[in-house]
Coordinates of C-alpha atoms in Angstrom, one line a residue:
M1 CA 221.4 140.0 144.6
D2 CA 218.9 141.9 146.7
P3 CA 216.5 139.4 148.4
Q4 CA 213.5 141.5 147.5
L5 CA 214.5 141.6 143.8
T6 CA 215.1 137.8 143.9
E7 CA 211.6 137.2 145.3
V8 CA 210.1 139.3 142.6
L9 CA 212.0 137.5 139.8
Q10 CA 210.9 134.1 141.2
Q11 CA 207.3 135.2 141.4
F12 CA 207.4 136.6 138.0
E13 CA 208.7 133.3 136.6
R14 CA 205.8 131.5 138.2
F15 CA 203.5 134.1 136.7
K16 CA 204.9 133.6 133.2
A17 CA 204.7 129.9 133.5
A18 CA 201.0 130.2 134.4
F19 CA 200.5 132.6 131.5
I20 CA 202.0 130.2 129.0
R21 CA 199.7 127.4 130.1
K22 CA 196.7 129.9 130.0
D23 CA 196.0 129.5 133.7
F24 CA 194.6 133.1 133.9
D25 CA 193.1 132.6 137.4
S26 CA 196.6 131.8 138.8
C27 CA 198.0 134.7 136.8
T28 CA 195.6 137.1 138.4
N29 CA 196.5 136.0 141.9
L30 CA 200.2 136.0 141.2
L31 CA 199.9 139.5 139.6
S32 CA 198.3 140.9 142.7
Q33 CA 201.2 139.5 144.8
L34 CA 203.7 141.0 142.4
K35 CA 202.2 144.4 142.6
V36 CA 202.5 144.4 146.3
L37 CA 206.1 143.3 146.1
L38 CA 206.8 146.2 143.7
T39 CA 205.7 148.7 146.2
K40 CA 208.9 148.0 148.2
F41 CA 211.1 149.4 145.4
T42 CA 211.7 153.1 145.7
S43 CA 213.4 153.2 142.3
L44 CA 209.9 152.9 140.7
P45 CA 207.5 155.7 139.8
P46 CA 206.8 158.2 141.3
L47 CA 210.0 158.4 143.4
F48 CA 212.6 157.2 140.8
E49 CA 215.3 157.0 143.5
N50 CA 218.7 156.1 142.1
T51 CA 219.2 152.8 143.9
P52 CA 221.9 150.2 143.1
N53 CA 219.5 148.0 141.2
A54 CA 217.3 150.8 139.8
A55 CA 217.6 149.9 136.1
Q56 CA 216.8 146.2 136.7
E57 CA 213.9 147.0 139.0
L58 CA 212.4 149.5 136.5
T59 CA 212.8 147.0 133.7
I60 CA 211.2 144.1 135.6
A61 CA 208.3 146.3 136.8
R62 CA 207.7 147.5 133.3
D63 CA 207.6 143.9 132.0
I64 CA 205.2 142.9 134.8
Y65 CA 202.8 145.7 133.9
E66 CA 203.0 144.9 130.2
Y67 CA 202.0 141.3 131.0
A68 CA 199.2 142.7 133.2
V69 CA 197.8 144.7 130.3
V70 CA 197.9 141.6 128.0
L71 CA 196.3 139.5 130.7
S72 CA 193.4 142.0 131.0
V73 CA 192.8 141.5 127.3
K74 CA 192.9 137.7 127.7
T75 CA 190.4 137.9 130.5
E76 CA 188.4 140.6 128.6
D77 CA 188.5 143.0 131.5
Q78 CA 188.6 146.6 130.2
D79 CA 188.6 148.2 133.6
S80 CA 191.8 146.3 134.6
F81 CA 193.3 147.2 131.2
E82 CA 192.8 150.9 131.9
R83 CA 194.3 150.6 135.5
D84 CA 197.3 148.6 134.4
F85 CA 198.0 150.8 131.4
F86 CA 198.0 153.9 133.5
Q87 CA 200.5 152.2 135.9
L88 CA 202.6 151.1 132.9
K89 CA 202.6 154.5 131.1
P90 CA 205.3 156.2 133.3
Y91 CA 207.8 153.5 132.3
Y92 CA 207.3 154.5 128.7
V93 CA 207.4 158.2 129.3
D94 CA 209.2 159.2 132.5
A95 CA 211.7 156.2 132.6
R96 CA 212.5 156.4 128.9
N97 CA 216.0 157.7 129.6
R98 CA 216.7 155.3 132.5
I99 CA 216.0 151.9 130.8
P100 CA 216.1 150.5 127.2
S101 CA 212.8 150.8 125.3
S102 CA 210.5 147.8 125.4
P103 CA 209.9 145.7 122.2
Q104 CA 206.3 145.5 123.4
E105 CA 205.7 149.2 123.7
N106 CA 204.1 149.9 120.3
L107 CA 201.9 146.8 120.6
I108 CA 200.6 148.0 124.0
L109 CA 200.1 151.6 122.8
G110 CA 198.2 150.2 119.8
L111 CA 196.0 148.1 122.1
N112 CA 195.2 151.2 124.2
L113 CA 194.2 153.1 121.1
L114 CA 191.8 150.3 120.1
R115 CA 190.3 150.3 123.6
L116 CA 189.6 154.0 123.4
L117 CA 188.1 153.5 119.9
V118 CA 185.9 150.7 121.2
Q119 CA 184.7 152.9 124.1
N120 CA 184.1 155.8 121.7
R121 CA 186.5 158.0 123.5
I122 CA 187.6 159.7 120.4
A123 CA 189.0 162.9 122.0
E124 CA 191.3 160.8 124.2
F125 CA 192.3 158.7 121.2
H126 CA 193.6 161.8 119.4
T127 CA 195.2 163.1 122.6
E128 CA 197.2 159.9 122.8
L129 CA 198.2 160.2 119.2
E130 CA 199.5 163.7 119.8
L131 CA 202.0 162.3 122.3
L132 CA 203.5 159.8 119.9
S133 CA 206.6 160.5 117.8
S134 CA 206.4 160.5 114.0
A135 CA 208.5 157.3 114.0
T136 CA 206.0 155.6 116.4
L137 CA 203.1 156.7 114.2
E138 CA 204.6 154.7 111.3
N139 CA 204.7 151.5 113.4
P140 CA 202.2 148.9 112.0
C141 CA 200.5 148.5 115.4
I142 CA 199.8 152.3 115.6
K143 CA 198.9 152.6 111.9
H144 CA 196.4 149.8 112.2
A145 CA 194.5 151.7 115.0
V146 CA 194.7 155.0 113.1
E147 CA 193.3 153.5 109.9
L148 CA 190.5 151.9 111.9
E149 CA 189.6 155.3 113.4
Q150 CA 189.6 156.9 110.0
S151 CA 187.3 154.1 108.6
F152 CA 185.1 154.6 111.7
M153 CA 184.8 158.4 111.1
E154 CA 184.1 157.8 107.4
G155 CA 181.4 155.2 108.1
A156 CA 183.3 152.6 106.1
Y157 CA 182.1 149.7 108.2
N158 CA 183.2 147.1 105.7
R159 CA 186.8 148.2 106.1
V160 CA 186.5 148.0 109.8
L161 CA 185.0 144.5 109.8
S162 CA 187.6 143.2 107.3
A163 CA 190.5 144.7 109.3
R164 CA 190.4 141.8 111.7
Q165 CA 192.2 139.7 109.1
T166 CA 195.2 142.2 109.1
A167 CA 195.5 142.7 112.9
P168 CA 199.2 143.0 113.8
D169 CA 198.9 140.7 116.8
E170 CA 196.5 138.1 118.1
T171 CA 195.9 140.3 121.2
Y172 CA 194.1 142.8 118.9
V173 CA 191.4 140.3 118.0
Y174 CA 189.4 140.9 121.3
F175 CA 189.0 144.6 120.5
M176 CA 188.5 143.9 116.8
D177 CA 185.6 141.6 117.6
L178 CA 184.1 144.3 119.9
L179 CA 184.4 146.8 117.1
A180 CA 182.8 144.4 114.7
K181 CA 179.9 143.9 117.0
I182 CA 179.4 147.7 117.5
F183 CA 179.4 148.4 113.8
R184 CA 177.2 145.4 112.9
D185 CA 174.7 146.7 115.5
E186 CA 174.9 150.1 113.8
I187 CA 174.2 148.6 110.4
A188 CA 171.5 146.4 111.8
G189 CA 169.8 149.4 113.4
C190 CA 169.8 151.4 110.2
S191 CA 168.6 148.4 108.2
E192 CA 165.7 147.9 110.6
K193 CA 164.5 151.4 110.1
A194 CA 165.1 151.5 106.3
Y195 CA 163.5 148.1 105.4
D196 CA 160.5 146.1 106.4
H197 CA 162.4 142.9 105.5
L198 CA 165.5 141.6 103.7
S199 CA 166.3 138.3 102.2
V200 CA 168.7 136.2 104.3
S201 CA 171.4 136.4 101.6
E202 CA 171.1 140.2 101.3
G203 CA 171.2 140.5 105.1
S204 CA 174.4 138.4 105.2
K205 CA 176.1 140.6 102.7
M206 CA 174.9 143.9 104.3
L207 CA 176.2 142.8 107.7
L208 CA 179.4 141.3 106.1
F209 CA 178.8 137.7 107.4
S210 CA 180.7 135.0 105.6
S211 CA 177.6 132.7 105.6
D212 CA 173.9 132.8 106.1
Q213 CA 174.2 130.7 109.2
E214 CA 176.3 133.4 110.9
L215 CA 173.5 135.8 110.2
L216 CA 170.9 133.5 111.7
T217 CA 173.0 133.0 114.8
Y218 CA 173.4 136.8 115.1
V219 CA 169.6 137.3 114.8
N220 CA 168.9 134.6 117.4
E221 CA 171.4 136.1 119.9
E222 CA 171.2 139.8 119.3
H223 CA 167.8 140.5 117.8
P224 CA 165.2 138.0 119.0
E225 CA 162.5 140.5 118.0
W226 CA 163.3 139.9 114.4
E227 CA 161.7 136.9 112.6
V228 CA 163.2 134.7 110.0
K229 CA 160.7 133.0 107.7
D230 CA 160.4 132.0 104.0
G231 CA 164.1 133.1 103.4
L232 CA 163.4 136.6 104.7
V233 CA 164.5 138.5 107.8
V234 CA 161.4 140.4 109.0
F235 CA 162.5 143.2 111.2
Q236 CA 159.3 143.3 113.3
K237 CA 157.1 140.3 113.9
A238 CA 154.0 142.4 113.9
K239 CA 154.8 145.7 112.3
E240 CA 151.9 148.0 113.1
T241 CA 151.7 151.5 111.7
A242 CA 151.3 153.8 114.6
P243 CA 148.1 155.9 114.2
C244 CA 148.9 159.4 113.1
K245 CA 147.7 162.1 115.5
E246 CA 145.3 164.6 113.9
I247 CA 146.8 168.0 113.6
P248 CA 144.2 170.6 114.8
S249 CA 144.8 172.8 111.8
L250 CA 141.7 175.0 112.2
Q251 CA 142.5 175.7 115.8
L252 CA 146.1 176.7 114.9
I253 CA 144.8 179.0 112.1
N254 CA 142.4 180.7 114.5
Q255 CA 145.2 181.1 117.1
T256 CA 147.6 182.6 114.6
L257 CA 145.0 185.1 113.3
S258 CA 144.2 186.1 116.8
Y259 CA 147.9 186.8 117.6
A260 CA 148.1 188.8 114.3
R261 CA 145.1 191.0 115.3
E262 CA 146.6 191.6 118.8
L263 CA 149.9 192.6 117.3
E264 CA 148.2 194.9 114.9
L265 CA 146.4 196.6 117.8
I266 CA 149.7 197.0 119.7
V267 CA 151.4 198.6 116.7

């Protein structure tokens, strides 16, 4: 076997061992080394040279970048996710006829759709959907993301928050929690403007928390300007009505009449 390929395989095994024991710092270091080693393979994108070990090299490189994408989710690094996904994508598109399809492909594509949804990049979300086949669109990982986007557009926040329970894979939970926070913040912002106060129980139901304690923790961490007292969530500790500015109605009437007289003279 090619010595360079052997070195990559050995390093990849060490990476997977570190990944299994959740040593993500070691994974990050090993991944950087693997990416450097992959640059020596001319069979990889963008060259796609037909070398003796091209199929094996393409498959290993794709697997490495798939792990890289999942690692970025584990480390909650969205910038790394985007970089690694763009490096992985040619293996799903340009190398499709060169190597067997990956069993992780739909899961990774679904994760990317969730990322775009979290970042409110809706146009890119739909662009990615347009590139998928009808069979792929029926995959549970893809359907999950599509249904979330539909709920988001409809403002059905309750469906979005409850969708965490039906996530097709544990790696989706990170983005689901981010979505839940975004939507809870939206609901909280609307509630703050619509009400002076709510009971703790009503607030828990409105924000779809499973207990009053979860609401209190949310208030303490995200909205310290709110006050909880006597079983109520008061949205402003000292809600003062801003003084209304007096409208100079007489002055405006005189100006309007003056303009009308001038227009009459012109005509």
